[in-house]
Amino acid sequence: MKQFKRFFRYAGALSLMGALVACAPTLKQTAQDDGTYSRAGRFALNVWDKTIDRNKEAVQGGFLWLDTTQRLDLDLRNPLGSTLARVSVTQGKATLVHADGSRVSAETPDALVAEVLGSEIPVAGLRYWLKGIVAPVAAEQEQRDAQGNLGSFTQAGWKVTLSDYDHKGPRKLGMVRNETLQTITVRLVINE
């Protein structure tokens, strides 16, 4: 039971880093002419505790992402495919719904992460990073690959690496946040 609570806590953070989402099982994983953007794949989140010099949290599973002009939805699943958490973000509201139906809401994804994790972490950039672009705030150390695609940068405290591009953006994303007491590492691999 304790492991599931930790999963919800960090899966919620990942969801919110996605800036984020609650997807229905029938969502299409295609880019649409109406501005809809969707992706599906796998994620892994690790939290390295510097005080004990070992991994204190490790979560992995699948995700389904849908971004429209009005709303972001993210469905997080365990490795067996069961939905564990859903996040929905609309103008002025971000909501995390756990598999048991309990909810946590805030005005923004960043505020929701602060409530779920107990610390402020700016996470709204993932909405842009999935598309291979930086969020509309200052970024540092931008590097591009031979094709001109964004390869790496630092933004909002995260070192981000993007690679293996298809027509919708990077298929591999790595994100590292190095804090005083811990290092958070998130990896996304896009399947669709």
PDB file of C-alpha atoms in Angstrom:
ATOM      1  CA  MET A   1       0.000   0.000   0.000  1.00  0.00           C
ATOM      2  CA  LYS A   2       2.856   2.376   0.846  1.00  0.00           C
ATOM      3  CA  GLN A   3       4.353   1.769  -2.616  1.00  0.00           C
ATOM      4  CA  PHE A   4       1.047   2.750  -4.278  1.00  0.00           C
ATOM      5  CA  LYS A   5       0.866   5.963  -2.231  1.00  0.00           C
ATOM      6  CA  ARG A   6       4.397   6.859  -3.326  1.00  0.00           C
ATOM      7  CA  PHE A   7       3.450   6.028  -6.918  1.00  0.00           C
ATOM      8  CA  PHE A   8       0.459   8.382  -6.742  1.00  0.00           C
ATOM      9  CA  ARG A   9       2.621  11.121  -5.266  1.00  0.00           C
ATOM     10  CA  TYR A  10       5.316  10.939  -7.935  1.00  0.00           C
ATOM     11  CA  ALA A  11       3.003   9.973 -10.761  1.00  0.00           C
ATOM     12  CA  GLY A  12       1.002  13.049  -9.857  1.00  0.00           C
ATOM     13  CA  ALA A  13       4.154  15.123 -10.092  1.00  0.00           C
ATOM     14  CA  LEU A  14       4.988  13.649 -13.468  1.00  0.00           C
ATOM     15  CA  SER A  15       1.451  14.278 -14.608  1.00  0.00           C
ATOM     16  CA  LEU A  16       1.723  17.837 -13.598  1.00  0.00           C
ATOM     17  CA  MET A  17       5.109  18.149 -15.191  1.00  0.00           C
ATOM     18  CA  GLY A  18       3.184  17.241 -18.235  1.00  0.00           C
ATOM     19  CA  ALA A  19       1.219  20.357 -17.540  1.00  0.00           C
ATOM     20  CA  LEU A  20      -1.486  18.204 -17.840  1.00  0.00           C
ATOM     21  CA  VAL A  21      -4.258  15.795 -18.394  1.00  0.00           C
ATOM     22  CA  ALA A  22      -7.081  13.236 -18.002  1.00  0.00           C
ATOM     23  CA  CYS A  23      -7.497  11.106 -21.074  1.00  0.00           C
ATOM     24  CA  ALA A  24     -10.326   8.820 -22.036  1.00  0.00           C
ATOM     25  CA  PRO A  25      -9.348   5.365 -23.332  1.00  0.00           C
ATOM     26  CA  THR A  26     -10.632   6.210 -26.805  1.00  0.00           C
ATOM     27  CA  LEU A  27      -8.205   9.071 -27.496  1.00  0.00           C
ATOM     28  CA  LYS A  28      -6.418   9.003 -30.849  1.00  0.00           C
ATOM     29  CA  GLN A  29      -2.629   9.285 -30.870  1.00  0.00           C
ATOM     30  CA  THR A  30      -2.440  11.538 -33.929  1.00  0.00           C
ATOM     31  CA  ALA A  31      -1.825  15.179 -34.665  1.00  0.00           C
ATOM     32  CA  GLN A  32      -4.985  16.825 -35.909  1.00  0.00           C
ATOM     33  CA  ASP A  33      -5.553  19.828 -38.159  1.00  0.00           C
ATOM     34  CA  ASP A  34      -7.588  21.477 -35.369  1.00  0.00           C
ATOM     35  CA  GLY A  35      -4.452  21.933 -33.218  1.00  0.00           C
ATOM     36  CA  THR A  36      -4.881  18.749 -31.185  1.00  0.00           C
ATOM     37  CA  TYR A  37      -1.572  17.162 -30.179  1.00  0.00           C
ATOM     38  CA  SER A  38      -1.328  13.667 -28.708  1.00  0.00           C
ATOM     39  CA  ARG A  39       1.406  11.240 -27.725  1.00  0.00           C
ATOM     40  CA  ALA A  40       1.572   7.855 -26.018  1.00  0.00           C
ATOM     41  CA  GLY A  41       4.526   6.069 -24.497  1.00  0.00           C
ATOM     42  CA  ARG A  42       6.373   5.032 -21.379  1.00  0.00           C
ATOM     43  CA  PHE A  43       7.819   7.018 -18.485  1.00  0.00           C
ATOM     44  CA  ALA A  44      10.304   6.381 -15.701  1.00  0.00           C
ATOM     45  CA  LEU A  45      10.816   8.672 -12.731  1.00  0.00           C
ATOM     46  CA  ASN A  46      13.658   8.241 -10.217  1.00  0.00           C
ATOM     47  CA  VAL A  47      14.440  10.261  -7.111  1.00  0.00           C
ATOM     48  CA  TRP A  48      18.027   9.941  -5.856  1.00  0.00           C
ATOM     49  CA  ASP A  49      18.384  10.913  -2.192  1.00  0.00           C
ATOM     50  CA  LYS A  50      21.768  12.606  -1.714  1.00  0.00           C
ATOM     51  CA  THR A  51      21.624  12.271   2.082  1.00  0.00           C
ATOM     52  CA  ILE A  52      21.663   8.459   1.937  1.00  0.00           C
ATOM     53  CA  ASP A  53      23.367   8.179  -1.492  1.00  0.00           C
ATOM     54  CA  ARG A  54      20.779   5.883  -3.043  1.00  0.00           C
ATOM     55  CA  ASN A  55      17.554   5.826  -5.005  1.00  0.00           C
ATOM     56  CA  LYS A  56      14.608   6.458  -2.686  1.00  0.00           C
ATOM     57  CA  GLU A  57      11.821   6.400  -5.289  1.00  0.00           C
ATOM     58  CA  ALA A  58      11.429   4.730  -8.678  1.00  0.00           C
ATOM     59  CA  VAL A  59       8.191   4.771 -10.677  1.00  0.00           C
ATOM     60  CA  GLN A  60       7.530   3.607 -14.210  1.00  0.00           C
ATOM     61  CA  GLY A  61       4.565   2.996 -16.438  1.00  0.00           C
ATOM     62  CA  GLY A  62       2.770   4.244 -19.505  1.00  0.00           C
ATOM     63  CA  PHE A  63       1.080   7.498 -20.414  1.00  0.00           C
ATOM     64  CA  LEU A  64      -1.428   8.874 -22.883  1.00  0.00           C
ATOM     65  CA  TRP A  65      -1.264  12.627 -23.550  1.00  0.00           C
ATOM     66  CA  LEU A  66      -3.869  14.832 -25.276  1.00  0.00           C
ATOM     67  CA  ASP A  67      -3.345  18.570 -25.728  1.00  0.00           C
ATOM     68  CA  THR A  68      -6.061  20.688 -27.338  1.00  0.00           C
ATOM     69  CA  THR A  69      -6.400  24.437 -27.464  1.00  0.00           C
ATOM     70  CA  GLN A  70      -8.823  24.297 -24.506  1.00  0.00           C
ATOM     71  CA  ARG A  71      -7.439  21.518 -22.318  1.00  0.00           C
ATOM     72  CA  LEU A  72      -4.582  19.174 -21.483  1.00  0.00           C
ATOM     73  CA  ASP A  73      -5.261  15.599 -20.423  1.00  0.00           C
ATOM     74  CA  LEU A  74      -2.828  12.937 -19.180  1.00  0.00           C
ATOM     75  CA  ASP A  75      -3.590   9.342 -18.311  1.00  0.00           C
ATOM     76  CA  LEU A  76      -0.901   7.521 -16.286  1.00  0.00           C
ATOM     77  CA  ARG A  77      -0.880   3.732 -16.243  1.00  0.00           C
ATOM     78  CA  ASN A  78       1.030   1.080 -14.363  1.00  0.00           C
ATOM     79  CA  PRO A  79       3.221  -1.374 -16.331  1.00  0.00           C
ATOM     80  CA  LEU A  80       0.209  -3.729 -16.663  1.00  0.00           C
ATOM     81  CA  GLY A  81      -1.939  -1.016 -18.289  1.00  0.00           C
ATOM     82  CA  SER A  82      -4.301  -0.108 -15.431  1.00  0.00           C
ATOM     83  CA  THR A  83      -5.020   3.612 -15.055  1.00  0.00           C
ATOM     84  CA  LEU A  84      -3.473   4.916 -11.842  1.00  0.00           C
ATOM     85  CA  ALA A  85      -3.926   8.667 -12.132  1.00  0.00           C
ATOM     86  CA  ARG A  86      -5.491  11.197 -14.464  1.00  0.00           C
ATOM     87  CA  VAL A  87      -4.672  14.861 -14.665  1.00  0.00           C
ATOM     88  CA  SER A  88      -6.783  17.529 -16.385  1.00  0.00           C
ATOM     89  CA  VAL A  89      -5.755  21.115 -16.938  1.00  0.00           C
ATOM     90  CA  THR A  90      -8.107  23.788 -18.197  1.00  0.00           C
ATOM     91  CA  GLN A  91      -7.948  27.569 -17.952  1.00  0.00           C
ATOM     92  CA  GLY A  92      -7.703  28.374 -14.254  1.00  0.00           C
ATOM     93  CA  LYS A  93      -7.798  24.799 -12.919  1.00  0.00           C
ATOM     94  CA  ALA A  94      -5.567  21.725 -12.667  1.00  0.00           C
ATOM     95  CA  THR A  95      -6.983  18.501 -11.183  1.00  0.00           C
ATOM     96  CA  LEU A  96      -5.352  15.194 -10.293  1.00  0.00           C
ATOM     97  CA  VAL A  97      -7.739  12.230  -9.925  1.00  0.00           C
ATOM     98  CA  HIS A  98      -6.356   9.066  -8.300  1.00  0.00           C
ATOM     99  CA  ALA A  99      -7.595   5.594  -9.226  1.00  0.00           C
ATOM    100  CA  ASP A 100      -9.637   5.520  -5.985  1.00  0.00           C
ATOM    101  CA  GLY A 101     -11.519   8.643  -7.102  1.00  0.00           C
ATOM    102  CA  SER A 102      -9.872  11.068  -4.679  1.00  0.00           C
ATOM    103  CA  ARG A 103      -9.035  14.471  -6.161  1.00  0.00           C
ATOM    104  CA  VAL A 104      -6.542  17.268  -5.643  1.00  0.00           C
ATOM    105  CA  SER A 105      -7.065  20.604  -7.431  1.00  0.00           C
ATOM    106  CA  ALA A 106      -5.235  23.906  -7.814  1.00  0.00           C
ATOM    107  CA  GLU A 107      -5.317  26.942 -10.101  1.00  0.00           C
ATOM    108  CA  THR A 108      -2.221  25.914 -12.104  1.00  0.00           C
ATOM    109  CA  PRO A 109      -0.187  22.755 -12.751  1.00  0.00           C
ATOM    110  CA  ASP A 110       2.748  24.273 -10.849  1.00  0.00           C
ATOM    111  CA  ALA A 111       0.539  24.983  -7.823  1.00  0.00           C
ATOM    112  CA  LEU A 112      -0.848  21.446  -7.992  1.00  0.00           C
ATOM    113  CA  VAL A 113       2.689  19.980  -7.942  1.00  0.00           C
ATOM    114  CA  ALA A 114       3.508  22.152  -4.948  1.00  0.00           C
ATOM    115  CA  GLU A 115       0.431  20.782  -3.169  1.00  0.00           C
ATOM    116  CA  VAL A 116       1.072  17.135  -4.119  1.00  0.00           C
ATOM    117  CA  LEU A 117       4.827  17.171  -3.398  1.00  0.00           C
ATOM    118  CA  GLY A 118       4.988  19.869  -0.754  1.00  0.00           C
ATOM    119  CA  SER A 119       7.551  21.915  -2.672  1.00  0.00           C
ATOM    120  CA  GLU A 120       7.398  24.361  -5.548  1.00  0.00           C
ATOM    121  CA  ILE A 121       8.640  22.985  -8.848  1.00  0.00           C
ATOM    122  CA  PRO A 122       7.939  24.814 -12.115  1.00  0.00           C
ATOM    123  CA  VAL A 123       6.689  22.065 -14.419  1.00  0.00           C
ATOM    124  CA  ALA A 124       4.502  23.674 -17.065  1.00  0.00           C
ATOM    125  CA  GLY A 125       7.306  23.490 -19.653  1.00  0.00           C
ATOM    126  CA  LEU A 126       6.668  19.866 -20.562  1.00  0.00           C
ATOM    127  CA  ARG A 127       3.756  20.954 -22.740  1.00  0.00           C
ATOM    128  CA  TYR A 128       6.340  22.631 -25.011  1.00  0.00           C
ATOM    129  CA  TRP A 129       9.190  20.167 -24.522  1.00  0.00           C
ATOM    130  CA  LEU A 130       7.111  17.290 -25.920  1.00  0.00           C
ATOM    131  CA  LYS A 131       6.900  19.272 -29.165  1.00  0.00           C
ATOM    132  CA  GLY A 132      10.658  19.921 -29.267  1.00  0.00           C
ATOM    133  CA  ILE A 133      10.529  23.607 -28.344  1.00  0.00           C
ATOM    134  CA  VAL A 134      11.414  25.612 -25.256  1.00  0.00           C
ATOM    135  CA  ALA A 135       8.671  27.148 -23.129  1.00  0.00           C
ATOM    136  CA  PRO A 136       8.156  30.925 -23.496  1.00  0.00           C
ATOM    137  CA  VAL A 137      10.456  31.741 -20.562  1.00  0.00           C
ATOM    138  CA  ALA A 138      14.233  32.093 -20.439  1.00  0.00           C
ATOM    139  CA  ALA A 139      16.229  29.015 -21.457  1.00  0.00           C
ATOM    140  CA  GLU A 140      19.974  28.493 -21.268  1.00  0.00           C
ATOM    141  CA  GLN A 141      22.582  26.345 -22.999  1.00  0.00           C
ATOM    142  CA  GLU A 142      20.437  25.568 -26.038  1.00  0.00           C
ATOM    143  CA  GLN A 143      22.055  23.069 -28.388  1.00  0.00           C
ATOM    144  CA  ARG A 144      20.739  21.712 -31.679  1.00  0.00           C
ATOM    145  CA  ASP A 145      21.480  18.537 -33.628  1.00  0.00           C
ATOM    146  CA  ALA A 146      22.722  18.359 -37.244  1.00  0.00           C
ATOM    147  CA  GLN A 147      19.118  18.637 -38.539  1.00  0.00           C
ATOM    148  CA  GLY A 148      18.466  21.791 -36.507  1.00  0.00           C
ATOM    149  CA  ASN A 149      16.262  20.038 -33.931  1.00  0.00           C
ATOM    150  CA  LEU A 150      16.531  21.179 -30.340  1.00  0.00           C
ATOM    151  CA  GLY A 151      18.843  18.677 -28.615  1.00  0.00           C
ATOM    152  CA  SER A 152      19.307  20.024 -25.099  1.00  0.00           C
ATOM    153  CA  PHE A 153      18.747  23.066 -22.911  1.00  0.00           C
ATOM    154  CA  THR A 154      18.230  24.131 -19.319  1.00  0.00           C
ATOM    155  CA  GLN A 155      14.930  25.731 -18.318  1.00  0.00           C
ATOM    156  CA  ALA A 156      13.084  26.291 -15.032  1.00  0.00           C
ATOM    157  CA  GLY A 157      15.697  24.278 -13.137  1.00  0.00           C
ATOM    158  CA  TRP A 158      15.530  21.249 -15.469  1.00  0.00           C
ATOM    159  CA  LYS A 159      18.301  20.019 -17.764  1.00  0.00           C
ATOM    160  CA  VAL A 160      16.361  18.672 -20.759  1.00  0.00           C
ATOM    161  CA  THR A 161      17.636  16.442 -23.580  1.00  0.00           C
ATOM    162  CA  LEU A 162      15.529  15.657 -26.652  1.00  0.00           C
ATOM    163  CA  SER A 163      16.313  13.130 -29.399  1.00  0.00           C
ATOM    164  CA  ASP A 164      14.982  10.692 -32.005  1.00  0.00           C
ATOM    165  CA  TYR A 165      12.593  13.167 -33.663  1.00  0.00           C
ATOM    166  CA  ASP A 166       9.589  12.216 -35.768  1.00  0.00           C
ATOM    167  CA  HIS A 167       7.094  14.558 -37.493  1.00  0.00           C
ATOM    168  CA  LYS A 168       5.490  15.539 -34.134  1.00  0.00           C
ATOM    169  CA  GLY A 169       8.618  16.103 -32.033  1.00  0.00           C
ATOM    170  CA  PRO A 170      11.171  14.155 -30.003  1.00  0.00           C
ATOM    171  CA  ARG A 171      10.508  10.486 -29.280  1.00  0.00           C
ATOM    172  CA  LYS A 172      12.964  10.455 -26.376  1.00  0.00           C
ATOM    173  CA  LEU A 173      13.009  13.050 -23.598  1.00  0.00           C
ATOM    174  CA  GLY A 174      15.295  13.111 -20.584  1.00  0.00           C
ATOM    175  CA  MET A 175      14.828  15.602 -17.753  1.00  0.00           C
ATOM    176  CA  VAL A 176      17.054  16.046 -14.702  1.00  0.00           C
ATOM    177  CA  ARG A 177      16.538  18.412 -11.791  1.00  0.00           C
ATOM    178  CA  ASN A 178      19.444  18.601  -9.363  1.00  0.00           C
ATOM    179  CA  GLU A 179      18.295  19.898  -5.971  1.00  0.00           C
ATOM    180  CA  THR A 180      20.157  20.276  -2.681  1.00  0.00           C
ATOM    181  CA  LEU A 181      18.938  17.012  -1.122  1.00  0.00           C
ATOM    182  CA  GLN A 182      17.868  15.006  -4.161  1.00  0.00           C
ATOM    183  CA  THR A 183      18.150  14.555  -7.898  1.00  0.00           C
ATOM    184  CA  ILE A 184      14.960  13.910  -9.875  1.00  0.00           C
ATOM    185  CA  THR A 185      15.298  12.135 -13.213  1.00  0.00           C
ATOM    186  CA  VAL A 186      12.402  11.672 -15.664  1.00  0.00           C
ATOM    187  CA  ARG A 187      12.637   9.740 -18.928  1.00  0.00           C
ATOM    188  CA  LEU A 188       9.912   9.582 -21.569  1.00  0.00           C
ATOM    189  CA  VAL A 189       9.936   7.278 -24.577  1.00  0.00           C
ATOM    190  CA  ILE A 190       7.234   7.962 -27.167  1.00  0.00           C
ATOM    191  CA  ASN A 191       5.696   4.943 -28.913  1.00  0.00           C
ATOM    192  CA  GLU A 192       2.956   6.731 -30.862  1.00  0.00           C
TER     193      GLU A 192
END
